[in-house]
Structure formats: structure tokens, C-alpha cells
Tab-separated table of C-alpha atoms and ligand atoms in Angstrom:
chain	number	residue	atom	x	y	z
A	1	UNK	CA	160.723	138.192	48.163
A	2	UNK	CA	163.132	140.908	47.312
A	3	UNK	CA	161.886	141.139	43.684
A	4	UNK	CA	158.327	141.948	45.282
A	5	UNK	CA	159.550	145.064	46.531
A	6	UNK	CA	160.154	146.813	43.090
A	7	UNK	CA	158.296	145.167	40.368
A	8	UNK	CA	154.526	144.167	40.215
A	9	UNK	CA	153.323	142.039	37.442
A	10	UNK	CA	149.976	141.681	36.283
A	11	UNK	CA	148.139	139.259	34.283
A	12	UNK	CA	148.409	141.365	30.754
A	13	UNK	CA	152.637	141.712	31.298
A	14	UNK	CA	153.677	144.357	28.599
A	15	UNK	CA	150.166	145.247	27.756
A	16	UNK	CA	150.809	147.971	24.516
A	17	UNK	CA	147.077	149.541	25.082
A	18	UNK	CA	147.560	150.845	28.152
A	19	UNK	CA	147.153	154.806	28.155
A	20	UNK	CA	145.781	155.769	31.344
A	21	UNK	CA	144.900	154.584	34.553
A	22	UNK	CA	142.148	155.235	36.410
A	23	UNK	CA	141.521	155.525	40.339
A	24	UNK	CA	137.717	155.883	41.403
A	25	UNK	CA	136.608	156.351	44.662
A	26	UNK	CA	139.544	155.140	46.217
A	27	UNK	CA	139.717	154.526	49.898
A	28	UNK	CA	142.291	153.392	52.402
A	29	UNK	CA	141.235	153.181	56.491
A	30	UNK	CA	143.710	151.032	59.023
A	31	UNK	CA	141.049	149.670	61.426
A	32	UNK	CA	138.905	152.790	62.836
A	33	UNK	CA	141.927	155.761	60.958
A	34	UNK	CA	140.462	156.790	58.020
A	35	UNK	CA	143.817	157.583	56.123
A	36	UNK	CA	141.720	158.876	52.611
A	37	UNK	CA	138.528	158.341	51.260
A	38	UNK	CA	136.951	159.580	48.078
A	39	UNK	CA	140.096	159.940	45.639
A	40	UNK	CA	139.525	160.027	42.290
A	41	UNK	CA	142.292	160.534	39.926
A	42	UNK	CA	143.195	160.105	36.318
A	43	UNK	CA	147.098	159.562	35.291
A	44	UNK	CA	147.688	159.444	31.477
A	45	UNK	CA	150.904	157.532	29.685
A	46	UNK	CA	154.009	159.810	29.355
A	47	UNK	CA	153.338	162.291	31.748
A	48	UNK	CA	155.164	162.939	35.546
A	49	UNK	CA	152.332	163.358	38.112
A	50	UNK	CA	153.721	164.848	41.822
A	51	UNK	CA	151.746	163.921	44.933
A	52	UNK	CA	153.175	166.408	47.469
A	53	UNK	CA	151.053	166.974	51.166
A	54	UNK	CA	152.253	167.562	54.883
A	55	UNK	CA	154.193	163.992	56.499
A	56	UNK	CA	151.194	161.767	57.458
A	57	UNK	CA	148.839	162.704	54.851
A	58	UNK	CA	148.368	159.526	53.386
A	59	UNK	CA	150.773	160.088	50.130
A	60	UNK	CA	152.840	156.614	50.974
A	61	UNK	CA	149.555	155.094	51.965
A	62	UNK	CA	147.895	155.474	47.987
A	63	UNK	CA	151.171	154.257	46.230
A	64	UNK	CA	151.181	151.324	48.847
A	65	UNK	CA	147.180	150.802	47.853
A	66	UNK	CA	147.750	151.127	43.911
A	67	UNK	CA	150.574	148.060	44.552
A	68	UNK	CA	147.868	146.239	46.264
A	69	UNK	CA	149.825	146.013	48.958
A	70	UNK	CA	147.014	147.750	51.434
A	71	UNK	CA	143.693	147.276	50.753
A	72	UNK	CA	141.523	149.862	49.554
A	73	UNK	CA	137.450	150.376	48.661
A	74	UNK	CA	136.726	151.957	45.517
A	75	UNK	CA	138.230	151.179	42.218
A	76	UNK	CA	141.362	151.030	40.249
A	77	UNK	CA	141.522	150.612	36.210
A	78	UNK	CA	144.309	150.395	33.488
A	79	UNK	CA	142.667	151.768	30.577
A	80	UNK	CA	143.137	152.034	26.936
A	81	UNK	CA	141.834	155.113	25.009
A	82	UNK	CA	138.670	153.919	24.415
A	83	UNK	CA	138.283	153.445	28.054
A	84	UNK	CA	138.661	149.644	28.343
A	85	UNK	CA	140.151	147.817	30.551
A	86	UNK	CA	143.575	146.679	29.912
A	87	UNK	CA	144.122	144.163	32.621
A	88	UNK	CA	147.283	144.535	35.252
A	89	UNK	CA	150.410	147.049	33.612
A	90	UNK	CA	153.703	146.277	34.919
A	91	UNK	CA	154.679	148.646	37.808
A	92	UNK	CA	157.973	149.448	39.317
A	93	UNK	CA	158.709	150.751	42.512
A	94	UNK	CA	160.916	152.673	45.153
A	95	UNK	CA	159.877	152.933	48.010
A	96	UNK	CA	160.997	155.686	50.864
A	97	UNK	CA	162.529	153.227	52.971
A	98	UNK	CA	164.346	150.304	52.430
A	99	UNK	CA	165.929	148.870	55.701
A	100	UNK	CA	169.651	148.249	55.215
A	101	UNK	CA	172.360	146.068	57.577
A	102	UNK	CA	174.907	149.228	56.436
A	103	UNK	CA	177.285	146.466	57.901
A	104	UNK	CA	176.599	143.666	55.469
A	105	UNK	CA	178.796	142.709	52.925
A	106	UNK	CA	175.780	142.725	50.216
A	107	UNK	CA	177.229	144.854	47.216
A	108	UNK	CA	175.012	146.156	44.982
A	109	UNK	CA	175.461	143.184	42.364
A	110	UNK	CA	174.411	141.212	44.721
A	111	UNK	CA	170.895	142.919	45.266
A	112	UNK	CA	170.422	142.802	41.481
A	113	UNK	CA	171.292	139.253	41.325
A	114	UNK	CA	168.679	138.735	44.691
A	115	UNK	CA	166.064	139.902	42.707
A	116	UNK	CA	167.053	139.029	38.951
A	117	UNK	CA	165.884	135.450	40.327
A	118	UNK	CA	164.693	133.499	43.661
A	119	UNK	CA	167.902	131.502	43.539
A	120	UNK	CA	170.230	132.303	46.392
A	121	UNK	CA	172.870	134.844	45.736
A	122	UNK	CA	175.940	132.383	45.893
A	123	UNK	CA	174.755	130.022	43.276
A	124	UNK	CA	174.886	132.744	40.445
A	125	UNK	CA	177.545	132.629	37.558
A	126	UNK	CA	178.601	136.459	38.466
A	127	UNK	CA	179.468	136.583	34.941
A	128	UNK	CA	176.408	136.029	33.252
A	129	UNK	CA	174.679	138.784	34.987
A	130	UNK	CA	177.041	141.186	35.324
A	131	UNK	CA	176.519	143.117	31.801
A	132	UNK	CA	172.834	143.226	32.234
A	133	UNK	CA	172.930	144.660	35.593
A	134	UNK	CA	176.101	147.239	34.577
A	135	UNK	CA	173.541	148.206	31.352
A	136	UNK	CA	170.328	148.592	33.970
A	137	UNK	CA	173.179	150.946	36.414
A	138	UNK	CA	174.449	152.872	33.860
A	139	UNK	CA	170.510	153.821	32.665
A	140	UNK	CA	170.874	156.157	36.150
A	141	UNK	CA	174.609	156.879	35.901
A	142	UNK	CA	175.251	154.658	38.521
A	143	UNK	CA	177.355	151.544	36.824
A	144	UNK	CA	180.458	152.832	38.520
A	145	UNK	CA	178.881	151.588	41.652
A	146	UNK	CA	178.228	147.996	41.018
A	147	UNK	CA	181.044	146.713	43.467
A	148	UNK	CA	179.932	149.304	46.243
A	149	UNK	CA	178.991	148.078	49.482
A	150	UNK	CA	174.804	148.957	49.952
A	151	UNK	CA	175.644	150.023	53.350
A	152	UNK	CA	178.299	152.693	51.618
A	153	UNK	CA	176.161	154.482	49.355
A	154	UNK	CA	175.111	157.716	49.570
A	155	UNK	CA	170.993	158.495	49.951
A	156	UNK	CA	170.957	159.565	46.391
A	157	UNK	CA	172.807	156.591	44.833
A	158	UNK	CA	170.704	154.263	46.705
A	159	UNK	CA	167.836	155.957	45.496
A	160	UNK	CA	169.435	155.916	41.798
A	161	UNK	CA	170.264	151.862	42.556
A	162	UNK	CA	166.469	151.065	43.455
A	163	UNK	CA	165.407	153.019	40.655
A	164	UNK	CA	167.775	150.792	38.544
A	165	UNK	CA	165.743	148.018	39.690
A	166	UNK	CA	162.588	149.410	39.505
A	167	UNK	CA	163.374	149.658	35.811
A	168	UNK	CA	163.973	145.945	34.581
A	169	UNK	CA	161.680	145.031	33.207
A	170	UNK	CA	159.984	148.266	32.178
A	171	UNK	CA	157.317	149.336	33.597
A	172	UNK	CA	154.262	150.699	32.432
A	173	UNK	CA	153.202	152.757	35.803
A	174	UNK	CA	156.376	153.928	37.638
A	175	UNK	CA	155.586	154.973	41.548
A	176	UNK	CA	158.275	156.552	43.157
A	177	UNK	CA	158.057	157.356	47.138
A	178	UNK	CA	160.654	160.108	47.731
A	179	UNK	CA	163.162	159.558	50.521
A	180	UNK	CA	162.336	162.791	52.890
A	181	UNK	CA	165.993	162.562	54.180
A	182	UNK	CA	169.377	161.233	53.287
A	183	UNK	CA	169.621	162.842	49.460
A	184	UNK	CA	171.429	165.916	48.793
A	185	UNK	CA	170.210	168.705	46.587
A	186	UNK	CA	172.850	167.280	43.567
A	187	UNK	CA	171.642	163.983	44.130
A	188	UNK	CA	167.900	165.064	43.685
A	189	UNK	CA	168.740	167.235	40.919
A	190	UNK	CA	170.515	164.215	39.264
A	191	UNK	CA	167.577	161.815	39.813
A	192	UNK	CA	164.928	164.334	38.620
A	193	UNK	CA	166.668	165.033	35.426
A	194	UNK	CA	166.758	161.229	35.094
A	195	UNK	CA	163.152	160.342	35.682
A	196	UNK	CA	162.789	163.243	33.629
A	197	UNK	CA	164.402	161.907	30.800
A	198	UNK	CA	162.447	158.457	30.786
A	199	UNK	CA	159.550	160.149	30.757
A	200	UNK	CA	160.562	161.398	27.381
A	201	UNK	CA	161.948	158.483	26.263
A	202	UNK	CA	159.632	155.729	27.446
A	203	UNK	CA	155.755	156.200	27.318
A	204	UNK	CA	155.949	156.021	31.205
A	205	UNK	CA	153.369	156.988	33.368
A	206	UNK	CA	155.020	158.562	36.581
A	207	UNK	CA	153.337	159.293	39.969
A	208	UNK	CA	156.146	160.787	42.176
A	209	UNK	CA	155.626	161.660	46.135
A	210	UNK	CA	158.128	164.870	45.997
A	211	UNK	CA	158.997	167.442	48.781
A	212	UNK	CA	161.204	169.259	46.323
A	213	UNK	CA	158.621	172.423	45.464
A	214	UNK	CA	161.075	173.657	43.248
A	215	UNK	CA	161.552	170.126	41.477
A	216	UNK	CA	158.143	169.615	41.452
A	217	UNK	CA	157.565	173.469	39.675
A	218	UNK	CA	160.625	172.210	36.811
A	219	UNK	CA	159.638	168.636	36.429
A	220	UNK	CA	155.946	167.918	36.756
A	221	UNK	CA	153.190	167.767	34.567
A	222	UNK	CA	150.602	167.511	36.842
A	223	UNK	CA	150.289	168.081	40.922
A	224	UNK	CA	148.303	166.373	43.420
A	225	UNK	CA	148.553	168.023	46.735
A	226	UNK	CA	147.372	165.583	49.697
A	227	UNK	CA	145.660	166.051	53.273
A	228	UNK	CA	143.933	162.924	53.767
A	229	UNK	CA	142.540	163.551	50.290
A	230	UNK	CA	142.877	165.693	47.641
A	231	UNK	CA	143.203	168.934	48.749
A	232	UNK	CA	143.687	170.396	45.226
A	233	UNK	CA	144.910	169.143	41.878
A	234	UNK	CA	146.005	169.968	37.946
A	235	UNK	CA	148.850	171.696	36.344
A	236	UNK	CA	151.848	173.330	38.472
A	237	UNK	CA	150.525	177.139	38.458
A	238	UNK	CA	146.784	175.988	39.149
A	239	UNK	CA	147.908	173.601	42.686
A	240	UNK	CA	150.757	176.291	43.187
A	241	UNK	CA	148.540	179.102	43.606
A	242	UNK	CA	145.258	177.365	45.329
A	243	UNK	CA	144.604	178.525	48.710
A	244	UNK	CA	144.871	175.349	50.422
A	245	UNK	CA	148.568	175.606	48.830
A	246	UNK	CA	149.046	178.815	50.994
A	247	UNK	CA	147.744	176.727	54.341
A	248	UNK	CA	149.135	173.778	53.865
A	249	UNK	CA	152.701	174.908	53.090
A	250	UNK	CA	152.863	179.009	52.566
A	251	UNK	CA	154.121	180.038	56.177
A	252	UNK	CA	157.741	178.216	55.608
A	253	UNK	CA	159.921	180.795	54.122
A	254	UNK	CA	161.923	178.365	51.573
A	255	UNK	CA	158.806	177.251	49.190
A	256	UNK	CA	158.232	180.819	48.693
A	257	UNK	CA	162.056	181.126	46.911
A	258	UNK	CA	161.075	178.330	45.325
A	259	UNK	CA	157.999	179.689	43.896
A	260	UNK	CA	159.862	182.817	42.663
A	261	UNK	CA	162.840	180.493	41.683
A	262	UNK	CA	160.940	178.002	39.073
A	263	UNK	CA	159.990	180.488	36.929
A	264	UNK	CA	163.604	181.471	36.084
A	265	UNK	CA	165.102	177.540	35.659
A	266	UNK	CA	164.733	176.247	32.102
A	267	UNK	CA	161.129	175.444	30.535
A	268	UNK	CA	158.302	176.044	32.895
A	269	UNK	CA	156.399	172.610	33.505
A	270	UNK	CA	152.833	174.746	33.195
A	271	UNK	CA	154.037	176.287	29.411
B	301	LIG	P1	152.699	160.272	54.079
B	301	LIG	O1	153.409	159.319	53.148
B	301	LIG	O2	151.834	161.275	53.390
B	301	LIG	O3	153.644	160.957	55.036
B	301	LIG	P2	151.482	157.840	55.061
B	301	LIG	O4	150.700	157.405	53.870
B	301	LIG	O5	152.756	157.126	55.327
B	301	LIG	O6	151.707	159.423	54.994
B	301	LIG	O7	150.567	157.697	56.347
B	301	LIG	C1	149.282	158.270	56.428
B	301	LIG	C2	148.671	157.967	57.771
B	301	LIG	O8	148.395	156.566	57.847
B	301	LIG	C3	149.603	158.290	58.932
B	301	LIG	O9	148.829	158.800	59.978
B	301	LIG	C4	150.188	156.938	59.292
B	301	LIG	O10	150.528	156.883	60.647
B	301	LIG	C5	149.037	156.013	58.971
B	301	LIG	N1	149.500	154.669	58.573
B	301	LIG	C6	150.289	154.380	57.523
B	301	LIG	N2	150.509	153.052	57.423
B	301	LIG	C7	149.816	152.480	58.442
B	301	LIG	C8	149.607	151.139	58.901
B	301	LIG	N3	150.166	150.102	58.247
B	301	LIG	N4	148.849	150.955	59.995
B	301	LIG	C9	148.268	151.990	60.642
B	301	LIG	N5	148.394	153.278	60.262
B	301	LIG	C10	149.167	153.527	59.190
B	302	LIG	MG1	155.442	158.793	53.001
């Protein structure tokens, strides 16, 4: 079910308490492959987290296990501030691949309307829908593309569509699994200054896989950094200047201009 892909609804739908959420102990192994094991992390309402770690270090593997969709050991809470549980928050996701026919005739209308409701595509009134889903577009300056083939867009505005989607209803927890490939640095500029401005505007909680240093240094409140755990964590200067930062990433010549870069761009994230 196409709807499944970018909106999970819990029990409490639209639950108003919900400040924080809570992973404990959090493990993820495929048969013998330990992918993580002893995560524990806290992510609080209104504020951007980044997850960034080398390919393979198990950063699509913890959204995929906070969706449910892989099973995990340990435990994971939606809490209010007195610590209770608030049941299941509404969470929208993109994911970093979405498998596209780039020679089917599905416009993007018609992957709205596919997931607006189980009905088949063709027995829609067009009409109806089409103001809601221009008003959802136009939320990530993309209503201009509503008649675009999906197999036309560009990697950025199909990342800006699926956010789109990810975004009616909306959500409480907001995962976001970068594309590695495909978006150019005006489309990722574009698409962080949008997430960044529904973090402002909505009481969003945001947990972003990102391997955009520099975006992640302008944008983030918080950083995870991932090897098949957590390697380090906390604001942008503490995980920026941690040793296993330095092994992990410090030998490629581009995150250091990026580290000397995000100090000069606008308001640093760690001020
Ligand atoms: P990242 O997103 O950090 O690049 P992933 O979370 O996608 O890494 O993958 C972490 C590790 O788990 C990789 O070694 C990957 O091959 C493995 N993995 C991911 N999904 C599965 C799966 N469904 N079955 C077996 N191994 C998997
Ligand atoms: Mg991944």
C-alpha cells in the first residue's frame, strides 16, 4: 500500500502531549549481522536531529526500525513531559529510495491521489483532489509540478514531492532518509531551508540521515554520528570536533571546507 510508505499511524492519531520520544536499548541484527545494538537516544519536539555515519552503518536500518518496519530489541516510547507514555505519534516518511518505472505515465497527481485513498487511481473525481494536493505541493514549492511525469523529475523535486506526502496529515515525528545521489547542491539547499522552516513552524520532531556536513553544521540542532552505533552524539561543535569525527570522515578533503565554511553561513546551529 502506497500510503504505507510515507505515513504511519498509531493508535493515539494527533496525540497533543507528545514532546519527546524515547529510544532505549535499541537493537537491530538481520539473522547472525548485528547491524546496532545498544542505542539509546532522546529526540525532543521542535528540534532537527542529523544521523550522519559512513554507507552501511546502520543509519537507514534505525529509521526503518522506529517505522516498525524491521524488528528491533530494546524499547521505543512517545513521551509527554512528565515522561508518560503517549501512545503511537503520527510519523511521516521519505525514504532514500523509491523505485520508479521513469517510463510510466504516473504524474505526480496521480501518486497523491494513490495514496490520498486505496481506491484505484482512475476512479477519482480529479477535481476534488486537485486543490488539496496543489496546497500540500506548494508547502515545498513544488505545485508547479503537479502535471509532471514522476519519471521526469529531477532528484531534488522528487525528494520535495515525497516530502509533500510525507506531510498530509502532519506528522508528529518526521524521518527523512537522504537520497546519497541524484540531488544537486540547489536542490538540497532548497529542501533544507524547507524542513528548516517546518521545524519552526510546526512543533515537529525531525531525525534526518544527511551527508551534507555543511547542511548538517547550518541546519541541525543536534548530531548523531553512526558506526554500527553511536559513535558520538550532541550539539554540532561537540560531534564536529570528537575524535571519532576525525576517523570516521577527517581524511576527505571537502568536510574540512565545510567545517571552516559553516561558521561563516548565517546563524550557527551550536549558538
Ligand atoms: P546506512 O543507511 O547507514 O548506509 P543501512 O542501515 O542501510 O546503512 O545498512 C546497515 C547494514 O545492514 C548494511 O551492512 C546492510 O547491508 C545491512 N542491511 C540492511 N538491510 C538489510 C536487510 N534487510 N537484510 C540484511 N542486511 C541488511
Ligand atoms: Mg541508508
Amino acid at each position: 500500500m502506497l500510503r504505507h510508505i510515507f505515513h504511519h499511524r498509531g493508535a493515539a492519531e494527533g496525540c497533543a502531549q507528545f514532546c519527546c520520544t524515547k529510544i532505549e536499548d535499541f537493537g537491530v541484527s538481520f539473522g547472525t549481522f548485528e547491524v546496532f545494538s545498544h542505542v539509546n537516544l532522546h529526540f525532543h519536539c521542535g528540534e532537527l536531529t542529523a544521523i550522519i555515519g559512513p554507507n552501511g552503518a546502520g543509519k537507514s536500518t534505525l529509521l526503518r526500525a522506529i517505522l516498525g518496519e524491521v524488528g528491533h530489541t530494546g524499547r521505543l516510547r512517545f513521551v509527554d513531559a512528565d515522561d508518560r507514555h503517549t501512545g503511537h505519534p503520527i510519523i511521516g516518511y521519505v525514504p532514500q529510495y523509491l523505485r520508479l518505472d521513469v517510463s510510466a505515465p504516473t504524474t505526480v497527481q496521480d501518486l497523491f491521489m494513490a495514496c490520498i485513498s486505496a481506491r484505484p487511481v482512475w476512479l477519482f473525481p480529479a477535481r476534488r483532489y486537485r486543490d488539496r494536493i496543489l496546497e500540500n505541493l506548494a508547502r515545498v514549492c513544488a505545485d508547479h509540478l503537479i502535471d509532471r511525469r514522476l519519471g521526469a523529475l529531477s532528484g531534488g523535486e522528487l525528494q520535495r514531492v515525497l516530502l509533500a506526502l510525507a506531510l498530509d496529515p502532519m506528522p508528529n515525528l518526521l524521518l527523512l532518509d537522504e537520497p546519497v545521489s541524484g540531488v544537486d547542491q540547489n536542490g538540497l539547499a532548497l529542501f533544507y531551508d524547507i524542513v528548516g522552516q517546518l521545524r519552526a513552524k510546526e512543533d515537529l520532531t525531525i531525525l534526518l540521515i544527511s551527508h551534507d556536513l555543511g547542511m548538517v553544521a547550518r541546519h541541525a540542532d543536534k548530531v548523531v554520528l553512526m558506526e554500527h552505533g553511536i559513535a558520538a552524539s550532541g550539539s554540532v561543535m561537540e560531534v564536529f570536533t570528537d575524535p571519532q569525527m576525525e576517523r570516521l570522515f577527517g581524511i576527505l578533503p571537502d568536510v574540512r571546507h565545510l567545517q571552516t565554511n559553516d561558521r561563516e553561513g548565517g546563524e550557527p546551529a551550536w549558538s
